[in-house]
Coordinates of N, CA and C in Angstrom, one line a residue:
X29 N 97.4 185.6 157.4 CA 98.8 185.4 157.0 C 99.4 184.1 157.5
X30 N 99.1 183.8 158.7 CA 99.6 182.6 159.4 C 99.1 181.4 158.6
X31 N 97.9 181.3 158.2 CA 97.4 180.2 157.5 C 98.0 180.1 156.1
X32 N 98.2 181.2 155.4 CA 98.9 181.2 154.1 C 100.3 180.7 154.3
X33 N 101.0 181.0 155.4 CA 102.4 180.6 155.6 C 102.4 179.1 155.7
X34 N 101.4 178.5 156.4 CA 101.4 177.1 156.7 C 100.4 176.3 155.9
X35 N 99.8 176.9 155.0 CA 98.7 176.3 154.3 C 99.0 175.3 153.2
X36 N 99.9 174.4 153.5 CA 100.3 173.4 152.5 C 99.7 172.0 152.8
X37 N 98.8 172.0 153.7 CA 98.0 170.8 154.1 C 98.9 169.7 154.7
X38 N 100.1 170.0 155.1 CA 101.0 168.9 155.7 C 100.9 168.9 157.2
X39 N 100.2 169.9 157.8 CA 100.1 170.0 159.2 C 98.8 169.5 159.7
X40 N 98.7 168.9 160.9 CA 97.5 168.5 161.5 C 97.0 169.7 162.4
X41 N 95.8 169.7 162.8 CA 95.2 170.7 163.6 C 96.0 171.0 164.8
X42 N 96.4 169.9 165.5 CA 97.1 170.1 166.8 C 98.4 170.8 166.5
X43 N 99.1 170.4 165.4 CA 100.4 171.1 165.1 C 100.2 172.6 164.9
X44 N 99.1 173.0 164.1 CA 98.8 174.4 163.9 C 98.5 175.1 165.1
X45 N 97.8 174.5 166.0 CA 97.4 175.2 167.3 C 98.7 175.4 168.1
X46 N 99.5 174.4 168.2 CA 100.8 174.5 169.0 C 101.7 175.6 168.4
X47 N 101.8 175.6 167.0 CA 102.6 176.6 166.4 C 102.0 178.0 166.6
X48 N 100.7 178.1 166.5 CA 100.1 179.4 166.6 C 100.3 180.0 168.0
X49 N 100.2 179.2 169.0 CA 100.3 179.7 170.4 C 101.7 180.0 170.8
X50 N 102.7 179.4 170.1 CA 104.1 179.6 170.5 C 104.8 180.6 169.5
X51 N 104.2 181.0 168.4 CA 104.9 181.8 167.4 C 104.6 183.2 167.5
X52 N 105.4 184.0 168.2 CA 105.3 185.4 168.3 C 106.1 186.0 167.2
X53 N 106.0 187.3 167.0 CA 106.8 188.0 165.9 C 108.3 187.8 166.2
X54 N 108.7 187.9 167.5 CA 110.1 187.7 167.8 C 110.5 186.3 167.5
X55 N 109.7 185.3 167.8 CA 110.0 183.9 167.5 C 110.1 183.7 166.0
X56 N 109.2 184.3 165.3 CA 109.2 184.2 163.8 C 110.5 184.7 163.2
X57 N 111.0 185.8 163.8 CA 112.2 186.4 163.3 C 113.4 185.4 163.7
X58 N 113.4 184.9 164.9 CA 114.5 184.0 165.3 C 114.5 182.7 164.4
X59 N 113.3 182.2 164.1 CA 113.3 181.0 163.3 C 113.5 181.3 161.8
X60 N 113.5 182.6 161.4 CA 113.7 183.0 160.0 C 112.6 182.3 159.2
X61 N 111.4 182.4 159.7 CA 110.2 181.8 159.0 C 110.1 182.1 157.6
X62 N 110.4 183.3 157.2 CA 110.1 183.6 155.8 C 111.2 183.1 154.9
X63 N 112.3 182.6 155.4 CA 113.3 181.9 154.6 C 113.4 180.4 154.9
X64 N 112.3 179.9 155.4 CA 112.2 178.5 155.8 C 112.2 177.6 154.5
X65 N 112.7 176.4 154.7 CA 112.7 175.3 153.7 C 112.2 174.0 154.3
X66 N 111.4 173.3 153.5 CA 110.8 172.1 154.1 C 111.9 171.0 154.2
X67 N 111.6 170.0 155.0 CA 112.6 168.9 155.1 C 112.8 168.2 153.8
X68 N 114.0 167.9 153.5 CA 114.3 167.2 152.2 C 115.2 166.0 152.5
X69 N 114.9 164.9 152.0 CA 115.6 163.7 152.2 C 117.0 163.8 151.6
X70 N 118.0 163.4 152.3 CA 119.4 163.4 151.8 C 119.7 161.9 151.3
X71 N 119.3 161.0 152.2 CA 119.5 159.6 151.9 C 118.3 158.8 152.5
X72 N 117.8 157.8 151.7 CA 116.7 157.0 152.2 C 117.1 156.1 153.4
X73 N 116.1 155.6 154.1 CA 116.4 154.6 155.1 C 116.7 153.3 154.4
X74 N 117.4 152.4 155.0 CA 117.8 151.2 154.4 C 117.4 150.0 155.4
X75 N 117.0 148.9 154.8 CA 116.8 147.7 155.5 C 118.1 147.3 156.3
X76 N 117.9 146.7 157.5 CA 119.0 146.3 158.3 C 118.9 144.9 158.7
X77 N 119.9 144.1 158.6 CA 120.0 142.7 159.2 C 121.1 142.7 160.1
X78 N 120.9 142.2 161.3 CA 122.0 142.1 162.3 C 121.8 140.9 163.2
X79 N 123.0 140.4 163.7 CA 123.0 139.3 164.6 C 122.4 139.7 166.0
X80 N 121.7 138.8 166.7 CA 121.2 139.1 168.0 C 122.3 139.7 168.9
X81 N 122.0 140.8 169.6 CA 122.9 141.4 170.5 C 123.7 142.6 169.9
X82 N 123.6 142.8 168.6 CA 124.3 143.9 168.0 C 123.4 145.1 168.0
X83 N 124.0 146.3 168.0 CA 123.3 147.6 167.9 C 123.0 147.9 166.5
X84 N 121.8 148.4 166.2 CA 121.4 148.8 164.8 C 121.0 150.2 164.9
X85 N 121.4 151.0 163.9 CA 121.0 152.4 163.8 C 120.3 152.7 162.4
X86 N 119.2 153.5 162.5 CA 118.5 154.0 161.4 C 118.6 155.5 161.4
X87 N 118.9 156.1 160.3 CA 119.1 157.5 160.2 C 118.1 158.2 159.3
X88 N 117.3 159.1 159.9 CA 116.3 160.0 159.2 C 117.1 161.2 158.6
X89 N 117.8 160.9 157.6 CA 118.8 161.9 157.1 C 118.1 163.0 156.2
X90 N 117.9 164.2 156.8 CA 117.2 165.2 156.1 C 117.9 166.6 156.4
X91 N 117.6 167.5 155.5 CA 117.9 168.9 155.8 C 116.6 169.7 155.9
X92 N 116.7 170.9 156.3 CA 115.5 171.8 156.4 C 115.8 173.0 157.3
X93 N 115.1 174.1 157.0 CA 115.2 175.3 157.8 C 113.9 175.8 158.2
X94 N 113.6 175.8 159.5 CA 114.5 175.4 160.6 C 114.7 173.9 160.7
X95 N 115.7 173.5 161.5 CA 116.0 172.1 161.6 C 114.7 171.3 161.9
X96 N 114.5 170.2 161.2 CA 113.3 169.4 161.5 C 113.3 168.7 162.8
X97 N 112.1 168.4 163.3 CA 111.9 167.5 164.4 C 111.6 166.1 163.8
X98 N 111.8 165.1 164.7 CA 111.7 163.7 164.1 C 110.7 162.9 165.0
X99 N 110.0 162.0 164.3 CA 109.1 161.1 164.9 C 109.4 159.7 164.3
X100 N 109.6 158.7 165.1 CA 109.9 157.3 164.6 C 108.7 156.5 164.9
X101 N 108.4 155.5 163.9 CA 107.3 154.6 164.0 C 107.8 153.2 163.8
X102 N 107.3 152.3 164.6 CA 107.6 150.9 164.6 C 106.2 150.2 164.3
X103 N 106.2 149.4 163.2 CA 105.0 148.7 162.8 C 103.8 149.7 162.8
X104 N 104.0 150.9 162.3 CA 102.9 151.9 162.2 C 102.5 152.6 163.4
X105 N 103.2 152.3 164.5 CA 102.9 153.0 165.8 C 104.0 153.9 166.2
X106 N 103.6 155.1 166.7 CA 104.6 156.1 167.1 C 105.4 155.6 168.3
X107 N 106.7 155.8 168.2 CA 107.6 155.5 169.3 C 107.9 156.8 170.1
X108 N 107.1 157.0 171.1 CA 107.1 158.4 171.8 C 108.4 158.8 172.4
X109 N 109.3 158.0 172.7 CA 110.5 158.4 173.4 C 111.7 158.5 172.4
X110 N 111.4 158.4 171.1 CA 112.4 158.5 170.1 C 112.2 159.7 169.2
X111 N 112.9 160.8 169.4 CA 112.7 162.0 168.7 C 113.9 162.6 168.1
X112 N 115.0 161.8 167.9 CA 116.2 162.2 167.3 C 116.3 161.8 165.9
X113 N 117.3 162.3 165.2 CA 117.5 162.0 163.8 C 117.9 160.5 163.6
X114 N 118.7 160.0 164.6 CA 119.1 158.6 164.5 C 118.4 157.8 165.6
X115 N 117.8 156.7 165.1 CA 117.2 155.7 166.0 C 118.2 154.6 166.2
X116 N 118.6 154.4 167.4 CA 119.5 153.3 167.7 C 118.8 152.2 168.5
X117 N 118.8 151.0 168.0 CA 118.2 149.9 168.7 C 119.4 149.1 169.3
X118 N 119.5 149.2 170.6 CA 120.6 148.6 171.3 C 120.3 147.1 171.5
X119 N 121.3 146.3 171.2 CA 121.3 144.9 171.5 C 120.0 144.2 170.9
X120 N 119.9 144.3 169.6 CA 118.7 143.8 168.9 C 118.4 142.4 169.3
X121 N 117.1 142.1 169.3 CA 116.5 140.8 169.6 C 115.3 140.6 168.7
X122 N 114.7 139.4 168.8 CA 113.6 139.1 168.0 C 112.4 140.1 168.1
X123 N 112.3 140.7 169.3 CA 111.3 141.7 169.6 C 111.5 143.0 168.7
X124 N 112.6 143.2 168.1 CA 112.9 144.3 167.3 C 112.7 144.1 165.8
X125 N 112.4 142.9 165.4 CA 112.0 142.6 164.0 C 110.7 143.3 163.7
X126 N 110.8 144.2 162.8 CA 109.6 145.1 162.5 C 109.8 145.9 161.3
X127 N 108.8 146.7 160.9 CA 109.0 147.7 159.9 C 109.1 149.1 160.7
X128 N 110.0 149.9 160.2 CA 110.3 151.2 160.8 C 110.2 152.3 159.7
X129 N 109.8 153.5 160.2 CA 110.0 154.7 159.3 C 110.0 155.9 160.2
X130 N 110.4 157.0 159.6 CA 110.4 158.3 160.4 C 109.7 159.3 159.6
X131 N 109.3 160.4 160.3 CA 108.8 161.6 159.7 C 109.6 162.7 160.2
X132 N 110.1 163.6 159.3 CA 110.9 164.8 159.7 C 110.0 166.0 159.3
X133 N 109.8 166.9 160.3 CA 108.9 168.0 160.1 C 109.4 169.3 160.7
X134 N 109.1 170.4 160.0 CA 109.3 171.7 160.6 C 108.1 172.6 160.3
X135 N 108.3 173.9 160.4 CA 107.2 174.8 160.2 C 106.6 174.8 158.8
X136 N 107.4 174.3 157.8 CA 107.0 174.3 156.4 C 106.2 173.1 156.0
X137 N 106.7 171.9 156.4 CA 106.1 170.7 155.9 C 106.6 169.5 156.7
X138 N 106.0 168.3 156.5 CA 106.5 167.1 157.0 C 106.9 166.2 155.9
X139 N 108.0 165.4 156.1 CA 108.4 164.5 155.1 C 108.4 163.1 155.7
X140 N 107.7 162.1 155.1 CA 107.7 160.8 155.6 C 108.6 159.9 154.7
X141 N 109.4 159.2 155.4 CA 110.3 158.2 154.7 C 109.6 156.9 154.5
X142 N 110.0 156.2 153.5 CA 109.5 154.9 153.2 C 109.8 153.9 154.3
X143 N 109.0 153.0 154.6 CA 109.2 151.9 155.6 C 110.4 151.1 155.2
X144 N 111.2 150.7 156.2 CA 112.2 149.7 156.0 C 112.1 148.6 157.1
X145 N 112.8 147.5 156.9 CA 112.6 146.3 157.7 C 113.9 146.1 158.5
X146 N 113.8 145.7 159.8 CA 114.9 145.3 160.6 C 114.7 143.8 160.8
X147 N 115.7 143.1 160.4 CA 115.7 141.6 160.6 C 116.8 141.2 161.6
X148 N 116.6 140.2 162.3 CA 117.6 139.7 163.3 C 117.8 138.2 163.1
X149 N 119.1 137.9 163.0 CA 119.4 136.5 162.9 C 120.2 136.0 164.1
X150 N 120.0 134.7 164.5 CA 120.7 134.2 165.6 C 122.2 134.2 165.5
X151 N 122.9 134.0 166.6 CA 124.3 134.0 166.6 C 124.9 132.7 166.2

């Protein structure tokens, strides 16, 4: 039954193992698993251009039941300390020029946003 519930091929083995070990019947009821909805994009990510020293925000704008978790990527590499819906890059510099995207995921599925670019121009 568990594999049928999650059998949409959007989860990796580690995700399934973590879900399986933490998902008791009580927890399934709390999460309302049987009324779950996959993450759905509300608005796409947009390219950003900012002057050096300005804050830039990217929003992984999605809905889903239960609320999705978020993973941000910079130039294809996971940013491990960034797990919120909004990625804020404080005081942008040349080091922040890159491609970014996010993945929103819950018990039902993962949704990957298209990559966007952050550009920085001098003051």
